mmCIF file with all atom_site columns, C-alpha atoms in Angstrom:
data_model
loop_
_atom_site.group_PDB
_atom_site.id
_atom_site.type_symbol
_atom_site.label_atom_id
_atom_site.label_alt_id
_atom_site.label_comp_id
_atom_site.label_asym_id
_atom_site.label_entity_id
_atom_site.label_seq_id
_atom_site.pdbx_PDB_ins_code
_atom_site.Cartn_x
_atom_site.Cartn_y
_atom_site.Cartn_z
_atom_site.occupancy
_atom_site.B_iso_or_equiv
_atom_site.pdbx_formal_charge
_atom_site.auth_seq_id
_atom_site.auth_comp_id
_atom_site.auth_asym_id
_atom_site.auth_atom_id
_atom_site.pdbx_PDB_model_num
ATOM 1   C CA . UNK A 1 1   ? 194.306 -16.770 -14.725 1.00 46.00 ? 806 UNK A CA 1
ATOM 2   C CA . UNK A 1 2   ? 195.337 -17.433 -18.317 1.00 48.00 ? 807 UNK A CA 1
ATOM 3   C CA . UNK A 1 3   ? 198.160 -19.531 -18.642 1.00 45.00 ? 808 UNK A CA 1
ATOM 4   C CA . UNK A 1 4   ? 198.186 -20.117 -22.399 1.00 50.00 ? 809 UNK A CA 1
ATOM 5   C CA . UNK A 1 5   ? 201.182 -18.050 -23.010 1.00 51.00 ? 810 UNK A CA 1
ATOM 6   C CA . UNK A 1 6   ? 203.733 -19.210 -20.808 1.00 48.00 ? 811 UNK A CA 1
ATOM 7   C CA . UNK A 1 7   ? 205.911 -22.268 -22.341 1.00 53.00 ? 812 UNK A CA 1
ATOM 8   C CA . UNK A 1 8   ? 205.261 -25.654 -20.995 1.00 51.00 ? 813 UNK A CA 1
ATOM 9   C CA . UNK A 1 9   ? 207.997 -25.703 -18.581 1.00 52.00 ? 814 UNK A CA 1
ATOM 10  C CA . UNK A 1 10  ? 206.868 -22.080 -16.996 1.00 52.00 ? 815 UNK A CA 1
ATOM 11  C CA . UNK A 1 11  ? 203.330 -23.458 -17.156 1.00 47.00 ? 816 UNK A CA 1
ATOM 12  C CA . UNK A 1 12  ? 203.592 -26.149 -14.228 1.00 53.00 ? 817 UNK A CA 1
ATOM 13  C CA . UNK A 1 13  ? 204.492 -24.459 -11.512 1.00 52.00 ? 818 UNK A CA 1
ATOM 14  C CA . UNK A 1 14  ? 201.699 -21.904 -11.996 1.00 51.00 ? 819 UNK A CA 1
ATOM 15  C CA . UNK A 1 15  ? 199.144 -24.564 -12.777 1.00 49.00 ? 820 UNK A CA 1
ATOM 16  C CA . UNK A 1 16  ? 200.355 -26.337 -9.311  1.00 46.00 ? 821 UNK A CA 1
ATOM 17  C CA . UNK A 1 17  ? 199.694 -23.132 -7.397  1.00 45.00 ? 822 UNK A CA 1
ATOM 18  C CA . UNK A 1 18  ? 196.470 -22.244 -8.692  1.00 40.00 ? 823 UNK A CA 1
ATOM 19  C CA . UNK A 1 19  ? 195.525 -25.809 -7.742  1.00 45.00 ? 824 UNK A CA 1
ATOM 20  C CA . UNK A 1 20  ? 197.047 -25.507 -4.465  1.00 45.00 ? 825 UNK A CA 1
ATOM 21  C CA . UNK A 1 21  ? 195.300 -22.470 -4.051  1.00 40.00 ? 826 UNK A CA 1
ATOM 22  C CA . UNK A 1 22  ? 191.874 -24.061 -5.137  1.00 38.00 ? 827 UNK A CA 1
ATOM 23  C CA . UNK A 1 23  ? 192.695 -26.981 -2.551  1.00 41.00 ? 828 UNK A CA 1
ATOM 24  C CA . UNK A 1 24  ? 193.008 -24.862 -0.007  1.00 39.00 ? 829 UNK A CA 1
ATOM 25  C CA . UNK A 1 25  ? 190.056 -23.015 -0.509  1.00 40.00 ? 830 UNK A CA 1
ATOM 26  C CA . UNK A 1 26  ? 187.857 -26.092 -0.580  1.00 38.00 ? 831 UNK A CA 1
ATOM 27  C CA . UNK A 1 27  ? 189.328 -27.098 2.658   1.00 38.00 ? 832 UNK A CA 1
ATOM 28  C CA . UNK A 1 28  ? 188.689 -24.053 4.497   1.00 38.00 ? 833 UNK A CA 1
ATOM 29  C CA . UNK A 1 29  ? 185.188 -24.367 3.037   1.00 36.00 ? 834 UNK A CA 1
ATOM 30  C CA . UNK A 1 30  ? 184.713 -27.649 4.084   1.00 37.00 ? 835 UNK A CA 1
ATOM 31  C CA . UNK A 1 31  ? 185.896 -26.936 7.976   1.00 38.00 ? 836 UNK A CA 1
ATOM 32  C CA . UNK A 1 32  ? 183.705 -23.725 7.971   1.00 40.00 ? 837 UNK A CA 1
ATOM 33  C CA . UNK A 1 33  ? 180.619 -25.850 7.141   1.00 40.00 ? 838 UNK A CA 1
ATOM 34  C CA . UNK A 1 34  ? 180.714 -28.436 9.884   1.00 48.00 ? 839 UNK A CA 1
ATOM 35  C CA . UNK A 1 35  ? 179.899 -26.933 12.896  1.00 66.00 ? 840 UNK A CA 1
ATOM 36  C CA . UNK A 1 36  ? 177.202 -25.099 13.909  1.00 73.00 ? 841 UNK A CA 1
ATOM 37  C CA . UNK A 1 37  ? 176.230 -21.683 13.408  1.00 78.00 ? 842 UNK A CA 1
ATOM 38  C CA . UNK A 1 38  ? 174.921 -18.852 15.851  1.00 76.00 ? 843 UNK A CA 1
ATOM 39  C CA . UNK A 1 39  ? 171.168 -17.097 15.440  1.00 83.00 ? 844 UNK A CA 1
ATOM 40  C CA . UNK A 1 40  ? 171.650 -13.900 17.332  1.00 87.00 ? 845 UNK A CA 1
ATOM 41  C CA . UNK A 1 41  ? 168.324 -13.562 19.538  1.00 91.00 ? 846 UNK A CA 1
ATOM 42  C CA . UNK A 1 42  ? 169.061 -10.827 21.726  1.00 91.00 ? 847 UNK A CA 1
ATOM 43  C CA . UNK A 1 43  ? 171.604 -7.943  22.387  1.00 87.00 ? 848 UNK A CA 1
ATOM 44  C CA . UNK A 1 44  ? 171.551 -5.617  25.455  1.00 89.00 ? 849 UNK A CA 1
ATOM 45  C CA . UNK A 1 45  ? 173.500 -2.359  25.715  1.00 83.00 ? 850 UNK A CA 1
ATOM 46  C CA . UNK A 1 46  ? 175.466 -2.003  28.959  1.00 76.00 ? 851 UNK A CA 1
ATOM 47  C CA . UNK A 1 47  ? 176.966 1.017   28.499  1.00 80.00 ? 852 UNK A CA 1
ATOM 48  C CA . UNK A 1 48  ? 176.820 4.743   26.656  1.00 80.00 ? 853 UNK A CA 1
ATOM 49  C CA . UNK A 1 49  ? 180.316 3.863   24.808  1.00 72.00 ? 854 UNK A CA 1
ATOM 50  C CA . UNK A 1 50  ? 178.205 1.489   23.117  1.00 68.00 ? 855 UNK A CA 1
ATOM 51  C CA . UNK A 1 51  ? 179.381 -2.301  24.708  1.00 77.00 ? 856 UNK A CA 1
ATOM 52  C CA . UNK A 1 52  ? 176.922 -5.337  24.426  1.00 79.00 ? 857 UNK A CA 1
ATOM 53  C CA . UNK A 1 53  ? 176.029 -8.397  25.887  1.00 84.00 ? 858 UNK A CA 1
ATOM 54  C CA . UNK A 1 54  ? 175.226 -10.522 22.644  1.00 85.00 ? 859 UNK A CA 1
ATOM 55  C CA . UNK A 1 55  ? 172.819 -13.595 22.948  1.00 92.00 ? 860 UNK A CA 1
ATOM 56  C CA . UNK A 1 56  ? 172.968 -16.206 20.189  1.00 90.00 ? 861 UNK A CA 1
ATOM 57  C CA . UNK A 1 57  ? 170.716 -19.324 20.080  1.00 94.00 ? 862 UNK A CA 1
ATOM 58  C CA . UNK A 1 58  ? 172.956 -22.526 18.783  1.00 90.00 ? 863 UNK A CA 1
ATOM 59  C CA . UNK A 1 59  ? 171.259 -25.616 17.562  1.00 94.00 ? 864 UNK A CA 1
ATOM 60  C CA . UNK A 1 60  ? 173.453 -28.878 17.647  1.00 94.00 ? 865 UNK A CA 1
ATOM 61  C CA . UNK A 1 61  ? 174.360 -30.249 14.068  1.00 94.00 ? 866 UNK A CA 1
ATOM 62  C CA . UNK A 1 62  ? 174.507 -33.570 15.526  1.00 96.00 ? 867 UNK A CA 1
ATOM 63  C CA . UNK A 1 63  ? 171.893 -33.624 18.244  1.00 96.00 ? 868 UNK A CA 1
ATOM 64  C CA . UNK A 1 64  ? 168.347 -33.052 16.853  1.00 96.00 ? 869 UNK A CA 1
ATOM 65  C CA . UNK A 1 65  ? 166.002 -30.910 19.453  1.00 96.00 ? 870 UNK A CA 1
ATOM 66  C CA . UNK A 1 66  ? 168.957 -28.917 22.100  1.00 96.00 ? 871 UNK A CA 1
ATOM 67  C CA . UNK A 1 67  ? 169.432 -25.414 21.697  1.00 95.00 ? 872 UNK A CA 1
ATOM 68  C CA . UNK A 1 68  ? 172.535 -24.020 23.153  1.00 94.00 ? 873 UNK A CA 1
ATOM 69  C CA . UNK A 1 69  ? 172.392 -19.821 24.107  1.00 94.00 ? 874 UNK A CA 1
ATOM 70  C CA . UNK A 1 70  ? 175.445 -18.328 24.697  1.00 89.00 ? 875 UNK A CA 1
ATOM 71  C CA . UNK A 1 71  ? 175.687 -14.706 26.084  1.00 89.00 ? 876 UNK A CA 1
ATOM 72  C CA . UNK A 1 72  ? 179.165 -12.838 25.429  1.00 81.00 ? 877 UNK A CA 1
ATOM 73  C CA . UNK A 1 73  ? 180.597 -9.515  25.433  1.00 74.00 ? 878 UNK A CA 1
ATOM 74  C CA . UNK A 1 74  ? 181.144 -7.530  22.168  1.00 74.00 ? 879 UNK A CA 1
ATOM 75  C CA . UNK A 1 75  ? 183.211 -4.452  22.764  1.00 64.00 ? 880 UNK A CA 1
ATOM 76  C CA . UNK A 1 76  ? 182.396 -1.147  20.745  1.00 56.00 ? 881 UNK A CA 1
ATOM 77  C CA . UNK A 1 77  ? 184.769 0.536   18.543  1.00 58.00 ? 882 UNK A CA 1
ATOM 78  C CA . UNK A 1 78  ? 185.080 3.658   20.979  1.00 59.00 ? 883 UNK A CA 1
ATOM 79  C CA . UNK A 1 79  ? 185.904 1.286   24.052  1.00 56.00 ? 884 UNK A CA 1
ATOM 80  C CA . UNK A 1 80  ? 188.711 -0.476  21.314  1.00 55.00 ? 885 UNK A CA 1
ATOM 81  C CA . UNK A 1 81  ? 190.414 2.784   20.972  1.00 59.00 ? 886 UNK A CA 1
ATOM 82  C CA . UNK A 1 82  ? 190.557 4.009   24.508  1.00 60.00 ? 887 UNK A CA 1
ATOM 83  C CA . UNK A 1 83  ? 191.709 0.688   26.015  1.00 62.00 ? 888 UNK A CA 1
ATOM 84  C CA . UNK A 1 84  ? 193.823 -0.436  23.141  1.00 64.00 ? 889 UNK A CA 1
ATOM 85  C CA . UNK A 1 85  ? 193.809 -3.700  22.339  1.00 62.00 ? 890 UNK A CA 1
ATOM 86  C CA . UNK A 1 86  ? 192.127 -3.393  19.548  1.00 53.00 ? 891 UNK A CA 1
ATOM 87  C CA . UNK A 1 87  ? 191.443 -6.107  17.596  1.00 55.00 ? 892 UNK A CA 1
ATOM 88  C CA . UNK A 1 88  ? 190.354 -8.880  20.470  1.00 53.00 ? 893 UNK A CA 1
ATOM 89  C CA . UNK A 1 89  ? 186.722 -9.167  22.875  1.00 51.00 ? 894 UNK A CA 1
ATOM 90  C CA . UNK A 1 90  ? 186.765 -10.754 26.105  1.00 55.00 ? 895 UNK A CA 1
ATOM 91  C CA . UNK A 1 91  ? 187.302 -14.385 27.056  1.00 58.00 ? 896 UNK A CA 1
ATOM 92  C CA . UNK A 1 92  ? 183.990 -14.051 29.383  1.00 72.00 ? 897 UNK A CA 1
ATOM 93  C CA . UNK A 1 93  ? 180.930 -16.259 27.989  1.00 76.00 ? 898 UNK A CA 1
ATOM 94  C CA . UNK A 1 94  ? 177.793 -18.224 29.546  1.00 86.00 ? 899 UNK A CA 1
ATOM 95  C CA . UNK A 1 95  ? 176.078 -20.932 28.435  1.00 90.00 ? 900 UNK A CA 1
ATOM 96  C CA . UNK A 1 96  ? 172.923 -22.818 29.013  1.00 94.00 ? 901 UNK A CA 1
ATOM 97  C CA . UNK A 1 97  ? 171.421 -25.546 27.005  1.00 96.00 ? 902 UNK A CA 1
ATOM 98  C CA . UNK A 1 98  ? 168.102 -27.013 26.849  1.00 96.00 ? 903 UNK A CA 1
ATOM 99  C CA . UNK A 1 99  ? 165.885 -29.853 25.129  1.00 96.00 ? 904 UNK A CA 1
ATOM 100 C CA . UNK A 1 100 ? 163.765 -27.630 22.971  1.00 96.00 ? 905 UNK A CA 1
ATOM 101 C CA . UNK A 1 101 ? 162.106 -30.300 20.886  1.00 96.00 ? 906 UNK A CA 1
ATOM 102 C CA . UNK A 1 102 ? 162.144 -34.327 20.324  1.00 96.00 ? 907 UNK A CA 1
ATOM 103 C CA . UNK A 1 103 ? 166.052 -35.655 20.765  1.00 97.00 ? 908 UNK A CA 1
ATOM 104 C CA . UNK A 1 104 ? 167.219 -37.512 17.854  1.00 97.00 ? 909 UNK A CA 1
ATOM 105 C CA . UNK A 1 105 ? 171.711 -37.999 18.206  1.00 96.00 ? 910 UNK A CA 1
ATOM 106 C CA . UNK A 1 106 ? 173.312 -38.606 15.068  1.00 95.00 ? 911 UNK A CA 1
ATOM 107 C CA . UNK A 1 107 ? 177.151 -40.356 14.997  1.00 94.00 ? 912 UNK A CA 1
ATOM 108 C CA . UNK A 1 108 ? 178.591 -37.769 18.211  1.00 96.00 ? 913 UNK A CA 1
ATOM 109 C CA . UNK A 1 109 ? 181.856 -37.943 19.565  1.00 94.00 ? 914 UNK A CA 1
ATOM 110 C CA . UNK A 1 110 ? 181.676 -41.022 22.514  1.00 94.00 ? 915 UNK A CA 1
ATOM 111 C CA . UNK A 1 111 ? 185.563 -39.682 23.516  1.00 94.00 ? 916 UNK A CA 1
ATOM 112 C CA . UNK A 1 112 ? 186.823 -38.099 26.908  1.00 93.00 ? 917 UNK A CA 1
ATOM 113 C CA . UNK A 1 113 ? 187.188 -34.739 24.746  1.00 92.00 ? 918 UNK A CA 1
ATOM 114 C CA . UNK A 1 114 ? 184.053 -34.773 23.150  1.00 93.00 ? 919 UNK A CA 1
ATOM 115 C CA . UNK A 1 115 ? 183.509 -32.395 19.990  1.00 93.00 ? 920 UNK A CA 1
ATOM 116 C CA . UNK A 1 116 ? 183.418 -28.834 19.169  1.00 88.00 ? 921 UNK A CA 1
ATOM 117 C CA . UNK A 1 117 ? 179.886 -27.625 18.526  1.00 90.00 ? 922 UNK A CA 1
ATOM 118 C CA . UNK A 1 118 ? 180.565 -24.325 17.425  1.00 82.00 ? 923 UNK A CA 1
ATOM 119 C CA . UNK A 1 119 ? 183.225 -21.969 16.910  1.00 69.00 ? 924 UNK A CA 1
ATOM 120 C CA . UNK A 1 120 ? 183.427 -18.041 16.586  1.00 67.00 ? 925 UNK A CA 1
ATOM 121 C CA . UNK A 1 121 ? 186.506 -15.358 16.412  1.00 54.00 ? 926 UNK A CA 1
ATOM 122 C CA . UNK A 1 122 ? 186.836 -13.275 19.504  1.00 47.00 ? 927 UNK A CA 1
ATOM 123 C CA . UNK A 1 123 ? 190.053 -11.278 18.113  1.00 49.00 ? 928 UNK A CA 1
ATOM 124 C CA . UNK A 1 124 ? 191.319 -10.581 14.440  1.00 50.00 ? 929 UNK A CA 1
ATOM 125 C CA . UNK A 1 125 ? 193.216 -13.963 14.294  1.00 57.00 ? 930 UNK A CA 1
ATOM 126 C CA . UNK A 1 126 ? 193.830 -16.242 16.930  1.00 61.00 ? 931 UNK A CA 1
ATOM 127 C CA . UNK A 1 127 ? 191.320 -16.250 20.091  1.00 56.00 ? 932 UNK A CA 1
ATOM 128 C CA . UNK A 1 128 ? 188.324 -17.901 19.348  1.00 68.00 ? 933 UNK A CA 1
ATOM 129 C CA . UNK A 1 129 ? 184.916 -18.707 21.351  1.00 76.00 ? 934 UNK A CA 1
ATOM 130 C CA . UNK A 1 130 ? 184.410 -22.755 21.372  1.00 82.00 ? 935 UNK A CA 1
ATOM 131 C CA . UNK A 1 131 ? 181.131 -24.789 22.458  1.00 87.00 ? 936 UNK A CA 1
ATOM 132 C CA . UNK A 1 132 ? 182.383 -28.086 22.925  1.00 91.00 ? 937 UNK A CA 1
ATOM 133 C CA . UNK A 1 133 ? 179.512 -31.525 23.637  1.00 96.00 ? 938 UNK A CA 1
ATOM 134 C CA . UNK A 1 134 ? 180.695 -34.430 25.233  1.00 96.00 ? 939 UNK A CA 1
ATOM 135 C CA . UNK A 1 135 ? 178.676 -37.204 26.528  1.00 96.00 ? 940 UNK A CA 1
ATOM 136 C CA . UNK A 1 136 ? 178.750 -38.289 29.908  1.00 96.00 ? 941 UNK A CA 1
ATOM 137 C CA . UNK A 1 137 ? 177.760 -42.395 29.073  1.00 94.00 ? 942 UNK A CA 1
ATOM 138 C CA . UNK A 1 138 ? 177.584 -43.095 32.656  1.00 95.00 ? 943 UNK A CA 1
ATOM 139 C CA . UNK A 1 139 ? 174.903 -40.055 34.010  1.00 96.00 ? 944 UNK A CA 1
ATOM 140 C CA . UNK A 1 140 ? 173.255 -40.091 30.041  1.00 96.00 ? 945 UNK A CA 1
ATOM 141 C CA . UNK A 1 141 ? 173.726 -36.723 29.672  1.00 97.00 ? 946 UNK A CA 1
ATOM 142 C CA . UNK A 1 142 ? 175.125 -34.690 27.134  1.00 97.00 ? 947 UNK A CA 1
ATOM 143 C CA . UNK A 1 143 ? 177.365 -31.845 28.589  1.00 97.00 ? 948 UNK A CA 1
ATOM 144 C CA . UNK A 1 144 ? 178.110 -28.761 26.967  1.00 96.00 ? 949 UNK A CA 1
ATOM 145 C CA . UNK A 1 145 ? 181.324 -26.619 27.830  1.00 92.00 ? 950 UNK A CA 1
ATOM 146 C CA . UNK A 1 146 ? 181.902 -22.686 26.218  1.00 87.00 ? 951 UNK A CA 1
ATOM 147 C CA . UNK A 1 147 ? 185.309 -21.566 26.977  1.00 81.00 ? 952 UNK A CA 1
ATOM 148 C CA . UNK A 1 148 ? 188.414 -19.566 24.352  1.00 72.00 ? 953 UNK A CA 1
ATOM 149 C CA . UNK A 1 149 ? 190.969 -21.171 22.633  1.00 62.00 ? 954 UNK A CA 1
ATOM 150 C CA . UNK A 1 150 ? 193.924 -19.190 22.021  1.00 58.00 ? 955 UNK A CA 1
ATOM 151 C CA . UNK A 1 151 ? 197.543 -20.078 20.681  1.00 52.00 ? 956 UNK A CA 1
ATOM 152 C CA . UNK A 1 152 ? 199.281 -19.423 23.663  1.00 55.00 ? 957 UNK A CA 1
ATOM 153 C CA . UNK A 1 153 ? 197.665 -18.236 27.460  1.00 62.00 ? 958 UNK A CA 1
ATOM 154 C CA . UNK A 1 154 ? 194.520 -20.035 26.852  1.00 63.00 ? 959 UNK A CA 1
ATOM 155 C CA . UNK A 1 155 ? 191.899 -18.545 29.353  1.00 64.00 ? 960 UNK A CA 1
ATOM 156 C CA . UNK A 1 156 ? 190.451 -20.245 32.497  1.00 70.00 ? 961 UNK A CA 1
ATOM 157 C CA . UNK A 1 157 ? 187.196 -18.237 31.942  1.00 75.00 ? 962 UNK A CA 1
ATOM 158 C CA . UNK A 1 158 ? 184.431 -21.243 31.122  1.00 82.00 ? 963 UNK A CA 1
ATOM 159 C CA . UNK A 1 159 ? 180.527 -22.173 31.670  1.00 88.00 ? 964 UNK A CA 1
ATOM 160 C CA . UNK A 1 160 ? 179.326 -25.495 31.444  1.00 93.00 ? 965 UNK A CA 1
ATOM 161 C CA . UNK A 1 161 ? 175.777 -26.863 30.951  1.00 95.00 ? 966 UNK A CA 1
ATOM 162 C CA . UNK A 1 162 ? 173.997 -30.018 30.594  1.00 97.00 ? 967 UNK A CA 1
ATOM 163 C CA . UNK A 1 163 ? 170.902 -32.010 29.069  1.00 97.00 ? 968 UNK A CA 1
ATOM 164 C CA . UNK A 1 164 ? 169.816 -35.019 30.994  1.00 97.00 ? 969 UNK A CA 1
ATOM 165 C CA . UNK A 1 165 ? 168.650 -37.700 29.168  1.00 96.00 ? 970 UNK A CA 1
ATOM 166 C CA . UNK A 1 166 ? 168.132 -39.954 31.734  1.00 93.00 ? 971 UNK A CA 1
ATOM 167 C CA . UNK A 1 167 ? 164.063 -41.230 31.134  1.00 90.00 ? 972 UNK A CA 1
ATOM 168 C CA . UNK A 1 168 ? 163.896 -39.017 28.016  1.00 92.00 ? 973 UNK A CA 1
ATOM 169 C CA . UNK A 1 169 ? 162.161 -40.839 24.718  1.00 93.00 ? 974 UNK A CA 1
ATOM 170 C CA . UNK A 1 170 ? 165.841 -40.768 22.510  1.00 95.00 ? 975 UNK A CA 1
ATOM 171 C CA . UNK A 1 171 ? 166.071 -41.343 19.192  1.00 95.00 ? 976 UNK A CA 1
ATOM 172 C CA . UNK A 1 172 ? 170.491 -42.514 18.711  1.00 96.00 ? 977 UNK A CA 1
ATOM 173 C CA . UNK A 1 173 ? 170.228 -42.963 14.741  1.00 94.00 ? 978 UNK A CA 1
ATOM 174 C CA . UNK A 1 174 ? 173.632 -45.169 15.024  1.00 90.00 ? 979 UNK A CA 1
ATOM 175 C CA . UNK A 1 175 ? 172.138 -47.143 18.341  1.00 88.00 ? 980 UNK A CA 1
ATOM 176 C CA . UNK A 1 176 ? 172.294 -46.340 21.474  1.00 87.00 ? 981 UNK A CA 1
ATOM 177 C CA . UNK A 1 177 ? 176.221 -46.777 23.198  1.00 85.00 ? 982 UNK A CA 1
ATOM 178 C CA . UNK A 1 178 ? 176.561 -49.408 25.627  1.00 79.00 ? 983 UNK A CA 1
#
């Protein structure tokens, strides 16, 4: 955007949005980056109107050696148009989690809520498909919960997994919680 010709006083306010617009670009680029992000390892057909049952491996950002796979249902284009609803999958998913190498935990979440893990769009804006980790101090054992997220009539529809750790050889690069 060339802003050479406007006077100084016409100049500002342009100059602020473009540098809004730049902020707010680097923001969404920096939440986009920090969790993790989905290897698709399998996809089954289920139908002849073309519906699948996706499977996508996860690896933890934070937790070295667990691989999350998390099966959903992606709707085809032809079941979109006789059904309506258009622009949104299912709520379904299921999720199982597994040590798939040495465990080495970076700085996780210790809180009730833990963190979200990974995040993916189920509909054109609002309903999305959340992994979420929280440790379980008292059992050692991470826990791993898929369920949606919408604005408003969030879904009941969830799977839950865990990892023991309980006797495991872990590496916790910020010490181990008491």
């Amino acid at each position: 955007m060339v802003l050479s010709h406007l006077t100084p006083a016409k100049r500002e306010p342009e100059e602020a949005s473009l540098r809004k617009l730049v902020g707010i670009f680097a923001a969404c680029l920096a939440l986009s980056t920090s969790a993790a992000v989905a290897d698709e390892v399998g996809k089954v057909g289920v139908d002849w109107v073309g519906n699948d049952i996706m499977i996508d491996a996860i690896k933890d950002p934070k937790v070295d050696g667990v691989t999350c796979h998390v099966a959903y249902f992606d709707r085809s284009i032809i079941d979109r148009l006789h059904k309506g609803n258009w622009f949104e999958d299912p709520s379904d998913s299921s999720i199982s989690c597994r040590q798939t190498g040495p465990i080495s935990i970076g700085d996780i979440d210790m809180s009730e809520g833990g963190e979200e893990v990974f995040k993916q769009g189920l509909s054109l804006i609002w309903k999305k498909q959340v992994v979420n980790r929280i440790y379980d101090r008292k059992n050692e054992t991470l826990i791993y919960l898929s369920h949606s997220r919408q604005v408003q009539n969030g879904s009941a529809k969830m799977s839950v997994t865990t990892v023991p750790l309980y006797g495991q050889n872990v590496v916790w690069t910020k010490g181990k919680p008491q």
